[in-house]
PDB file of N, CA and C in Angstrom:
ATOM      1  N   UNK V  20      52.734  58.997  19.992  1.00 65.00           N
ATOM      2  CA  UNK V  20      52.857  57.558  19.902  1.00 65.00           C
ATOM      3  C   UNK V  20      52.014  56.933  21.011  1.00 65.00           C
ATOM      4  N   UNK V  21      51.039  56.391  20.979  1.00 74.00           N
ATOM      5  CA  UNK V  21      50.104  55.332  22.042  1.00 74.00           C
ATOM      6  C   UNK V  21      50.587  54.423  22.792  1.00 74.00           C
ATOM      7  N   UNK V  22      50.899  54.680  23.850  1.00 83.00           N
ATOM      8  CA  UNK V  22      51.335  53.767  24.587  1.00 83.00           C
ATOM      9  C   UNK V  22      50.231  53.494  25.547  1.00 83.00           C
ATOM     10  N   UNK V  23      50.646  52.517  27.018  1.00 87.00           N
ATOM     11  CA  UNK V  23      50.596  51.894  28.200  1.00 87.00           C
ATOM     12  C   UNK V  23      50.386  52.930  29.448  1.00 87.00           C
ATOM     13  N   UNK V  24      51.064  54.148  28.585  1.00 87.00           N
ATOM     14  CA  UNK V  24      51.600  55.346  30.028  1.00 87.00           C
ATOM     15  C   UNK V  24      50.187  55.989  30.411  1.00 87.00           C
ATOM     16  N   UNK V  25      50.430  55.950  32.136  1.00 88.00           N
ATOM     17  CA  UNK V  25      49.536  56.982  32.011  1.00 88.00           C
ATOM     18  C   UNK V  25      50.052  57.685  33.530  1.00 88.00           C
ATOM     19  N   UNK V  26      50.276  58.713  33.270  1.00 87.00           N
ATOM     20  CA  UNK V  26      50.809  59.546  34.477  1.00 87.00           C
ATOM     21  C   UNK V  26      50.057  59.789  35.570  1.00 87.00           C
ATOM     22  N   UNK V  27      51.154  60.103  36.414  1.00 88.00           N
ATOM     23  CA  UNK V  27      50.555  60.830  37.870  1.00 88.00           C
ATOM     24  C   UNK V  27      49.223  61.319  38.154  1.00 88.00           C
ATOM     25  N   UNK V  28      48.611  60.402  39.114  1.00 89.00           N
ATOM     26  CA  UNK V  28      46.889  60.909  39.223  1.00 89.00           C
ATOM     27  C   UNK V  28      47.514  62.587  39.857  1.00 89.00           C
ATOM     28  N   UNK V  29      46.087  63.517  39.169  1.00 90.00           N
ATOM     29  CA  UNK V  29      47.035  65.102  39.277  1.00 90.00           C
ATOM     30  C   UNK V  29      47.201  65.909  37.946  1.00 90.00           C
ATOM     31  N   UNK V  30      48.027  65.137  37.673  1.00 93.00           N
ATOM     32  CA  UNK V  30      49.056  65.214  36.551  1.00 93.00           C
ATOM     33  C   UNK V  30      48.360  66.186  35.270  1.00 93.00           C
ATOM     34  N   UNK V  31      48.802  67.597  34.761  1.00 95.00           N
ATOM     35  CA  UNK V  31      47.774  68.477  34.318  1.00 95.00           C
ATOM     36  C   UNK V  31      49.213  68.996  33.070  1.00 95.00           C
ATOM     37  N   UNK V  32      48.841  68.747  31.723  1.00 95.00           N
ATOM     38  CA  UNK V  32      49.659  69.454  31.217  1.00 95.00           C
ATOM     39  C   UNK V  32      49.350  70.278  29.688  1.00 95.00           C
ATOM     40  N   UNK V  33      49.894  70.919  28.793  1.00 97.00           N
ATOM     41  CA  UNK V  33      49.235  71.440  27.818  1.00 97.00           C
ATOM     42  C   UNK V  33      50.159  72.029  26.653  1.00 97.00           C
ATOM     43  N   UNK V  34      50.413  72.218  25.584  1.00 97.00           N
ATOM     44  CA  UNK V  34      51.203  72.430  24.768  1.00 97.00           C
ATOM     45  C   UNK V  34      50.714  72.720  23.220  1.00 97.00           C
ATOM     46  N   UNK V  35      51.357  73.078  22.123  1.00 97.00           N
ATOM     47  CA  UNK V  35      51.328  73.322  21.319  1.00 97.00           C
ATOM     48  C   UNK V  35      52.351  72.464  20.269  1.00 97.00           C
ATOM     49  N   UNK V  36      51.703  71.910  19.147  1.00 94.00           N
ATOM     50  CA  UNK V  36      52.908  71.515  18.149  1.00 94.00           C
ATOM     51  C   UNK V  36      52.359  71.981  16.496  1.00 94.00           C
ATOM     52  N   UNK V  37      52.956  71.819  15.586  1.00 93.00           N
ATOM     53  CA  UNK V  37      53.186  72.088  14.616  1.00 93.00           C
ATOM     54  C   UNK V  37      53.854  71.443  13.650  1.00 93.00           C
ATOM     55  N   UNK V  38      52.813  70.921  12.685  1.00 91.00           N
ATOM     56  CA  UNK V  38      53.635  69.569  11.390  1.00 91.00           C
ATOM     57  C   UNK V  38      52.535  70.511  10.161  1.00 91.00           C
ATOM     58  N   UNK V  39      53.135  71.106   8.991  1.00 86.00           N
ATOM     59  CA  UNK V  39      52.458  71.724   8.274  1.00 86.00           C
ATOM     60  C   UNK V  39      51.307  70.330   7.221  1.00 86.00           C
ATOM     61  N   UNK V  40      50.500  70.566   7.123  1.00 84.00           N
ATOM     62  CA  UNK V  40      49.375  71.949   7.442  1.00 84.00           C
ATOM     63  C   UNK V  40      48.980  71.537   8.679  1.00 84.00           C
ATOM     64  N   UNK V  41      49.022  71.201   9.767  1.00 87.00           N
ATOM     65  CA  UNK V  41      48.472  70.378  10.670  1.00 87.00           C
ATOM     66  C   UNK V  41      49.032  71.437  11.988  1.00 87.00           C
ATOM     67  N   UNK V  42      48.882  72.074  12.821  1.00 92.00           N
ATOM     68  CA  UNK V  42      48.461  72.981  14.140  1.00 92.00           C
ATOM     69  C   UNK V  42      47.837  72.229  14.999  1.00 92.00           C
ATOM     70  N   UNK V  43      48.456  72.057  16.600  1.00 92.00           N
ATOM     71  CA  UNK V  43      47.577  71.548  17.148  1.00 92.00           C
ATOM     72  C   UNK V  43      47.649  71.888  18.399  1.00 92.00           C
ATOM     73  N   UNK V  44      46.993  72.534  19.345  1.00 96.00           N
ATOM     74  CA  UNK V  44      46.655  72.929  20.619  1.00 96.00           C
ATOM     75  C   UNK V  44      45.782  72.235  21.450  1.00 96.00           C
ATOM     76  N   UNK V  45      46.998  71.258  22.442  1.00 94.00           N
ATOM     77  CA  UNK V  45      46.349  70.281  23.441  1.00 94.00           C
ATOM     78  C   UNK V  45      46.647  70.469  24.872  1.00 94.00           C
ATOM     79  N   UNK V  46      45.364  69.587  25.236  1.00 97.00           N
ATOM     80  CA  UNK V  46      45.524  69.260  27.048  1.00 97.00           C
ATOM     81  C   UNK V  46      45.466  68.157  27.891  1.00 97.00           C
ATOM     82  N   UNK V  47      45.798  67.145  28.616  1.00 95.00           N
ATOM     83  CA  UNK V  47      45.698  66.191  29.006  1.00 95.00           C
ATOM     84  C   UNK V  47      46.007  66.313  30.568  1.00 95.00           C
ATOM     85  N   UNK V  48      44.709  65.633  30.897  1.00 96.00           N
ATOM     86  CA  UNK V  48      44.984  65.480  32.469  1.00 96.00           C
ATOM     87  C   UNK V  48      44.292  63.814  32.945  1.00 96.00           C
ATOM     88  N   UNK V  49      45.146  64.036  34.042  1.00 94.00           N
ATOM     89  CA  UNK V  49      45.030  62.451  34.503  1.00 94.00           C
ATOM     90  C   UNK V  49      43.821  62.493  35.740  1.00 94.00           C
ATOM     91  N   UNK V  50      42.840  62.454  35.705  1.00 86.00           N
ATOM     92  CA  UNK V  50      41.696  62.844  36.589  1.00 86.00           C
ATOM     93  C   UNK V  50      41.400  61.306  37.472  1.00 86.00           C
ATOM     94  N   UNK V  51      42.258  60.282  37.471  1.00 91.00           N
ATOM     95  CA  UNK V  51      41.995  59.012  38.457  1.00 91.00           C
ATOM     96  C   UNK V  51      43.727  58.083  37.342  1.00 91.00           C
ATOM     97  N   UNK V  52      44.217  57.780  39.102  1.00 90.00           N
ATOM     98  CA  UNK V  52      45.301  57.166  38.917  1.00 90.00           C
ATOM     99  C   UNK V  52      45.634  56.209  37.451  1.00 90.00           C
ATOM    100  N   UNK V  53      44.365  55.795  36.878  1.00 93.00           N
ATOM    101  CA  UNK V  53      43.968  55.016  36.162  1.00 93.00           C
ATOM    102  C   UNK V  53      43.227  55.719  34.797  1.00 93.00           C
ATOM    103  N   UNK V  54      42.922  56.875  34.691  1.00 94.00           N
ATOM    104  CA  UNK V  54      42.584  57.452  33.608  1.00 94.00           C
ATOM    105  C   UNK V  54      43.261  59.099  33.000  1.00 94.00           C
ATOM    106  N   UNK V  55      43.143  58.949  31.648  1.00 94.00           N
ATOM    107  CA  UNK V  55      43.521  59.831  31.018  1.00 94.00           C
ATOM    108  C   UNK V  55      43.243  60.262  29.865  1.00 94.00           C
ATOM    109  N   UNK V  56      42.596  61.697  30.296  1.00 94.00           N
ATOM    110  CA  UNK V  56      41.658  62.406  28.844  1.00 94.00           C
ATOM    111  C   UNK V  56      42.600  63.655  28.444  1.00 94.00           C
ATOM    112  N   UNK V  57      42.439  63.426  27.041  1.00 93.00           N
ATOM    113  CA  UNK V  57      43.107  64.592  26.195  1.00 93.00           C
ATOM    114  C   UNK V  57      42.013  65.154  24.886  1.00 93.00           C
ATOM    115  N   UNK V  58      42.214  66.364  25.214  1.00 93.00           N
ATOM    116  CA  UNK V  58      41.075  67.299  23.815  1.00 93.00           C
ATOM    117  C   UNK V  58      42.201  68.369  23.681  1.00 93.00           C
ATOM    118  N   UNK V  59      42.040  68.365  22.030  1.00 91.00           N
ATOM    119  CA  UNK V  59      43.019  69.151  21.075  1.00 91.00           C
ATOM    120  C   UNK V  59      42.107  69.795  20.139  1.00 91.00           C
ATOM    121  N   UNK V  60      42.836  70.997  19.500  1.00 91.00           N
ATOM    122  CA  UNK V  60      42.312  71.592  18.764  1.00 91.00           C
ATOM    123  C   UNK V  60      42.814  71.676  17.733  1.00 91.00           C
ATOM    124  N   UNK V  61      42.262  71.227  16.669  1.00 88.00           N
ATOM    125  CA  UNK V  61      43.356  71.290  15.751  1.00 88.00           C
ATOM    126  C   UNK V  61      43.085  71.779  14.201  1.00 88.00           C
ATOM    127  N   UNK V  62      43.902  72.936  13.750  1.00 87.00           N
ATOM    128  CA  UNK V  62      43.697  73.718  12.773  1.00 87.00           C
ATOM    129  C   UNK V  62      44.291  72.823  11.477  1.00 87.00           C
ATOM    130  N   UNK V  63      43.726  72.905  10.396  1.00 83.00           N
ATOM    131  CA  UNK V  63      44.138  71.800   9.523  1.00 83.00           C
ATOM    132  C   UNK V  63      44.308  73.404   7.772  1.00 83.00           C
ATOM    133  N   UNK V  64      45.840  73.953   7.195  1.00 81.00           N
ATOM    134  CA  UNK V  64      45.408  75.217   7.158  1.00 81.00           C
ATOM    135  C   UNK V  64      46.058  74.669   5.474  1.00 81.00           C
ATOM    136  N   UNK V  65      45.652  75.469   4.295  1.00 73.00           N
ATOM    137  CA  UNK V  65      45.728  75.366   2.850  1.00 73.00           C
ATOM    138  C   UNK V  65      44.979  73.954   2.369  1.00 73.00           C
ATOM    139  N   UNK V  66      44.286  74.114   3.199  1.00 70.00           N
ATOM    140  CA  UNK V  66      43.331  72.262   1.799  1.00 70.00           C
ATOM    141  C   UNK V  66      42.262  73.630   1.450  1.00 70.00           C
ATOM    142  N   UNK V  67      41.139  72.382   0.594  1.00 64.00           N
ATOM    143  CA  UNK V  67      40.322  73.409  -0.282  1.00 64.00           C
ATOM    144  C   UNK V  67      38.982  73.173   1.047  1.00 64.00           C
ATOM    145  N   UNK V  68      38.076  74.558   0.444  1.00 59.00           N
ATOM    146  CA  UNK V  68      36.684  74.677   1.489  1.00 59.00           C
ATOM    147  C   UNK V  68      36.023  73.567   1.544  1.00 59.00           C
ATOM    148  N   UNK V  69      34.871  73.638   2.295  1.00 58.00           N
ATOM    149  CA  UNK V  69      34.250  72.414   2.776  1.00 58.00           C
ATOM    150  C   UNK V  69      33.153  72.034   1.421  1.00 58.00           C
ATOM    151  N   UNK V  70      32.939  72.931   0.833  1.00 59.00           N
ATOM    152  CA  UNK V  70      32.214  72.737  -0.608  1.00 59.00           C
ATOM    153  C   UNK V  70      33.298  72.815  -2.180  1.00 59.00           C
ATOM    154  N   UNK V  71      33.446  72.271  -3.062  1.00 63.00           N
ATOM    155  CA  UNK V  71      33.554  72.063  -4.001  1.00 63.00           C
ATOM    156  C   UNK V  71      32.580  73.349  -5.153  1.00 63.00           C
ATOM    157  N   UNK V  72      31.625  73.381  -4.850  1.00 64.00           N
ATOM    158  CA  UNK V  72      30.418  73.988  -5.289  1.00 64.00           C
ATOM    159  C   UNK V  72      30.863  76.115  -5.478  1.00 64.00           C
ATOM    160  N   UNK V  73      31.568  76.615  -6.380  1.00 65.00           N
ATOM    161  CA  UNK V  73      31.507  77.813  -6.362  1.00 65.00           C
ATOM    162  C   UNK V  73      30.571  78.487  -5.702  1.00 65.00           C
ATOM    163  N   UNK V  74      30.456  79.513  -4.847  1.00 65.00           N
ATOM    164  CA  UNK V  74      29.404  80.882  -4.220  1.00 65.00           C
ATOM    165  C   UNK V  74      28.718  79.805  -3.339  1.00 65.00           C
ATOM    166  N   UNK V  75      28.814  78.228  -2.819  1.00 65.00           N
ATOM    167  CA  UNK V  75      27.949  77.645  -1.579  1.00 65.00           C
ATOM    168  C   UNK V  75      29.275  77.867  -0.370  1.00 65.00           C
ATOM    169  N   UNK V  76      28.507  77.655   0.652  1.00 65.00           N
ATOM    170  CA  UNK V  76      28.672  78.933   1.816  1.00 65.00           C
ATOM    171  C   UNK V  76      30.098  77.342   1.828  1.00 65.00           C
ATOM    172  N   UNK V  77      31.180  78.226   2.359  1.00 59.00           N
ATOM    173  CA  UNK V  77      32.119  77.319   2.749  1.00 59.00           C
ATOM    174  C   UNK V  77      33.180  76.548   1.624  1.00 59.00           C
ATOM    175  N   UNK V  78      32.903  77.160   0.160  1.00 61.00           N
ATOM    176  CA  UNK V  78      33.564  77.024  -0.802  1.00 61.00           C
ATOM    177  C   UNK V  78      35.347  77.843  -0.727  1.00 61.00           C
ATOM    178  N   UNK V  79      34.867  78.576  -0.182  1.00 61.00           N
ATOM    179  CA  UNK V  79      36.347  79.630  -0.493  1.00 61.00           C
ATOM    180  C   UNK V  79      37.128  79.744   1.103  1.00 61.00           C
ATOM    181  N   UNK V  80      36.832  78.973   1.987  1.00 64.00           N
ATOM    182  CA  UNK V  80      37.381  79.095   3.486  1.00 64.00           C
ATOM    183  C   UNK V  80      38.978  78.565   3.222  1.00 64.00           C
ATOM    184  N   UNK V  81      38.903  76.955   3.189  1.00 66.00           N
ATOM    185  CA  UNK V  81      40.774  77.316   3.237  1.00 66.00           C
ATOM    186  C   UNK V  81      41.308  76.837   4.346  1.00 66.00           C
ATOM    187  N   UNK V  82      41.057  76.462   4.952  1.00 71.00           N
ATOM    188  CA  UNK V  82      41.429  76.362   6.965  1.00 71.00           C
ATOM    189  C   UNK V  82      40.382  75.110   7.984  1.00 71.00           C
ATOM    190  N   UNK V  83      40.372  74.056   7.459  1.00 76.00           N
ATOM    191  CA  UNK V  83      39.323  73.516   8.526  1.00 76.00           C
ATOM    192  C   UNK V  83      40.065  73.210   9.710  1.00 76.00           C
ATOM    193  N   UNK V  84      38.989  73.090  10.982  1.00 79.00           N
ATOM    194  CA  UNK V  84      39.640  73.293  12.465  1.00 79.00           C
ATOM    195  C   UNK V  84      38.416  71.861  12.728  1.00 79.00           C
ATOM    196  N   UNK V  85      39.157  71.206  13.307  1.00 82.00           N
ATOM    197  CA  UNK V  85      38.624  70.320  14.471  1.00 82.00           C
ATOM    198  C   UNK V  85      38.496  69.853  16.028  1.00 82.00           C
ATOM    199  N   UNK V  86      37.905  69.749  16.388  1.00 85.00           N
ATOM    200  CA  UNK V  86      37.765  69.733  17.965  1.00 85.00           C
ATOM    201  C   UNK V  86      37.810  68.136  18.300  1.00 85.00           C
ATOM    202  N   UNK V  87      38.745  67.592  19.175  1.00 87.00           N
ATOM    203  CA  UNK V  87      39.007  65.986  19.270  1.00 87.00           C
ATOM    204  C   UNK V  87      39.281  65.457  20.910  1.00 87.00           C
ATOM    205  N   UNK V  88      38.661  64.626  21.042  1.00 90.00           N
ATOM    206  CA  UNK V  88      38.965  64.074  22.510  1.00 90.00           C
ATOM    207  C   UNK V  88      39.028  62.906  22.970  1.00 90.00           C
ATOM    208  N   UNK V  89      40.197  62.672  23.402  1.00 90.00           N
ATOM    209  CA  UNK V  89      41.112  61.078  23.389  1.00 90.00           C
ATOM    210  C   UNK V  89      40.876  60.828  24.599  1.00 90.00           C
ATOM    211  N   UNK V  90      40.929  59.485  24.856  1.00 92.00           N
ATOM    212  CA  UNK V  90      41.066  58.613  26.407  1.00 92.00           C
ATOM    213  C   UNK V  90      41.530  57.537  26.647  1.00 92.00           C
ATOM    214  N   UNK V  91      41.893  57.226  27.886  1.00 93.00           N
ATOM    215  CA  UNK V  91      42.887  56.177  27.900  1.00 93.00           C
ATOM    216  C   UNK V  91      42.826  55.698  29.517  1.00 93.00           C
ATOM    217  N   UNK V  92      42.307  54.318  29.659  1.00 94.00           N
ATOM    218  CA  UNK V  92      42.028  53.671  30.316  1.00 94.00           C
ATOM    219  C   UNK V  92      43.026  52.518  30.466  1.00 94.00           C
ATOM    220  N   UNK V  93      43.900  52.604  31.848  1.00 94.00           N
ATOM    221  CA  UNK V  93      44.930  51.371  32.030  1.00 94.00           C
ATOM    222  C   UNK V  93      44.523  50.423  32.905  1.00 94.00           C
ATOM    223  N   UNK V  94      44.455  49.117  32.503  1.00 94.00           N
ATOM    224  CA  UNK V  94      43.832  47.876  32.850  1.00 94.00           C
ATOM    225  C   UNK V  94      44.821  47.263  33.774  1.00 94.00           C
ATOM    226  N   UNK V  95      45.873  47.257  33.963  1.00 92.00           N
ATOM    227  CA  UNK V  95      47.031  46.990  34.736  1.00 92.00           C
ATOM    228  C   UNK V  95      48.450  47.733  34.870  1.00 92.00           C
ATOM    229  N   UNK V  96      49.211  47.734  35.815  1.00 90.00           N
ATOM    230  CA  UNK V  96      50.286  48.518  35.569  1.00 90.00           C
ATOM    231  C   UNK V  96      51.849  47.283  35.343  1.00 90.00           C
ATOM    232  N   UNK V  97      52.374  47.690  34.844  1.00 89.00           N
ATOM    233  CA  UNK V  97      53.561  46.706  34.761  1.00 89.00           C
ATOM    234  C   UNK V  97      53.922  45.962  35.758  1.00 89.00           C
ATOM    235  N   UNK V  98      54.561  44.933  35.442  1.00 91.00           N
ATOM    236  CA  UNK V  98      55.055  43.682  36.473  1.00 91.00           C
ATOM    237  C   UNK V  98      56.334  43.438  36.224  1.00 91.00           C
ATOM    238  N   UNK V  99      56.826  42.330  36.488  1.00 94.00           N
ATOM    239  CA  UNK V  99      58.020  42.111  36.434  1.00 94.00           C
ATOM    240  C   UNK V  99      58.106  40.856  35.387  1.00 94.00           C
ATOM    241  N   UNK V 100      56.837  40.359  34.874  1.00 95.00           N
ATOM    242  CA  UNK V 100      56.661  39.466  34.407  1.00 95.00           C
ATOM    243  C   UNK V 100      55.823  39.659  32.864  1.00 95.00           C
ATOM    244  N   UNK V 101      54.696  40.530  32.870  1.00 91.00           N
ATOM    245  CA  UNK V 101      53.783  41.268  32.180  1.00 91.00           C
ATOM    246  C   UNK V 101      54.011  42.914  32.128  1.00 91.00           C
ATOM    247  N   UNK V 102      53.560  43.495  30.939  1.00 91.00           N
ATOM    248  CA  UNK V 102      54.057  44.721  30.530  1.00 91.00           C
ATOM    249  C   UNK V 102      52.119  45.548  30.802  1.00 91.00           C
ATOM    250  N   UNK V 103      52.740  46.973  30.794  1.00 91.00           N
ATOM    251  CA  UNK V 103      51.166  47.503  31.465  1.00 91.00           C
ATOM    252  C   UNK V 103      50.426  47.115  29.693  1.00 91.00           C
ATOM    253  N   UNK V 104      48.979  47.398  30.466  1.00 93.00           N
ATOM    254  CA  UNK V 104      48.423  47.478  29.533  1.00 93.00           C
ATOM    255  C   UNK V 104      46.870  48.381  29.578  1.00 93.00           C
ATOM    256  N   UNK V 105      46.891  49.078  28.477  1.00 93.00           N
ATOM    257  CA  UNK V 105      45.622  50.054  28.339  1.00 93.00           C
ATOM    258  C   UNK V 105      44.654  50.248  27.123  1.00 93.00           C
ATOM    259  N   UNK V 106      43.644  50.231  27.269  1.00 93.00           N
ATOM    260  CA  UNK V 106      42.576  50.548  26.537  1.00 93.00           C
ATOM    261  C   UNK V 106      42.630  51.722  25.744  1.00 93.00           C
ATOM    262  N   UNK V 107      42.165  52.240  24.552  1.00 91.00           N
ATOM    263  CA  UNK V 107      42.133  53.373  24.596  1.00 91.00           C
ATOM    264  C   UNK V 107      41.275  54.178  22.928  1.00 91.00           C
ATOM    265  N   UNK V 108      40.843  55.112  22.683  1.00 87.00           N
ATOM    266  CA  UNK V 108      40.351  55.812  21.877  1.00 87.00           C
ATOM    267  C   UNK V 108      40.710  56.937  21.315  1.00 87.00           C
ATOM    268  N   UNK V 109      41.071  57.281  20.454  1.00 85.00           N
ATOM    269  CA  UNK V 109      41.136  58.679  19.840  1.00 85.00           C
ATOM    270  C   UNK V 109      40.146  59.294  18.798  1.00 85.00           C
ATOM    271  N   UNK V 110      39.887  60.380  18.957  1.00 82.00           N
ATOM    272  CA  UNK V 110      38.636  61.536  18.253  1.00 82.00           C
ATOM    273  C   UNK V 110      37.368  60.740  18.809  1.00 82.00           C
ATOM    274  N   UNK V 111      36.610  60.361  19.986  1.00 79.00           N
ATOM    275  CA  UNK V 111      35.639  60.231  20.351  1.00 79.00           C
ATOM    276  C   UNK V 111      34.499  60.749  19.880  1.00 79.00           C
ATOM    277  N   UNK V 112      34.394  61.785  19.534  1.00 71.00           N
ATOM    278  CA  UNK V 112      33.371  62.711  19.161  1.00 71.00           C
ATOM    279  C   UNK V 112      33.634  63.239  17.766  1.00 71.00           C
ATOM    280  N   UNK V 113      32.940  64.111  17.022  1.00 63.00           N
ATOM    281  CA  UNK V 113      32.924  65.169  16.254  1.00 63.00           C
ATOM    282  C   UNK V 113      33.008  64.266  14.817  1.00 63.00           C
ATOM    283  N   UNK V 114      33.892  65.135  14.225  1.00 68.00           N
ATOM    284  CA  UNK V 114      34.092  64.828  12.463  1.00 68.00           C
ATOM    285  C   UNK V 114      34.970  63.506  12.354  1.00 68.00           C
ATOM    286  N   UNK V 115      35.920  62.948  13.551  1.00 71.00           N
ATOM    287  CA  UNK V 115      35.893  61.185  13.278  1.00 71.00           C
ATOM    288  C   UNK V 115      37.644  61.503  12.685  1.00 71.00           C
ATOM    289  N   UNK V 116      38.080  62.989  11.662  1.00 69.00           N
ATOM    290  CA  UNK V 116      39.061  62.969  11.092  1.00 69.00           C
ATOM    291  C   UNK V 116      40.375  62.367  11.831  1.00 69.00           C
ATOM    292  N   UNK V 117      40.722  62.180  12.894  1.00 67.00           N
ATOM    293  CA  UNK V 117      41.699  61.802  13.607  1.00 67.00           C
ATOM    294  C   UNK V 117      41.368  60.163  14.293  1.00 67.00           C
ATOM    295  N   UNK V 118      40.203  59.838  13.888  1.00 65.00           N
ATOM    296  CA  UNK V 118      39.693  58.218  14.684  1.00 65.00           C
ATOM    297  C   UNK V 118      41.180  57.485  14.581  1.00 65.00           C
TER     298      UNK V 118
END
């Protein structure tokens, strides 16, 4: 869920979850009090190959995997008056499937 948060400059963590067909092996670290990057890997397992096309290369695979990397930039931290607030992106790079 996207929030405001962004943890402890430091702050280094990593995990695994699982929603079928969907596998996903992530990491997120907070590299400035104020920023936070996460890249996942994520196995996507029973859709059909990347071709349609019988005997073209990638017809009969079965399993696509994507490589994704999120960030998150906080513009202020909470007040007593105003709630934090942050910038932010998901799948920066690659095949876009998670934008």
């Amino acid at each position: 869920m996207p929030s405001a948060v962004v943890e402890t400059d430091g702050t280094f963590s990593m995990g695994y979850s699982y929603d079928s067909p969907y596998g996903q092996l992530w990491v997120t670290s907070n590299i400035l009090p104020f920023l936070q990057v996460t890249g996942r890997y994520v196995s996507i397992s029973g859709v059909r190959g990347f071709s349609n096309v019988p005997g073209e290369y990638g017809s009969g695979y079965g399993r696509n995997k994507d490589k994704v990397a999120d960030g998150k930039l906080r513009l202020w931290n909470e007040t007593d008056w105003l709630p934090s607030v942050a910038v932010g992106a998901m799948d920066l790079f690659g095949t876009e499937l998670f934008k």
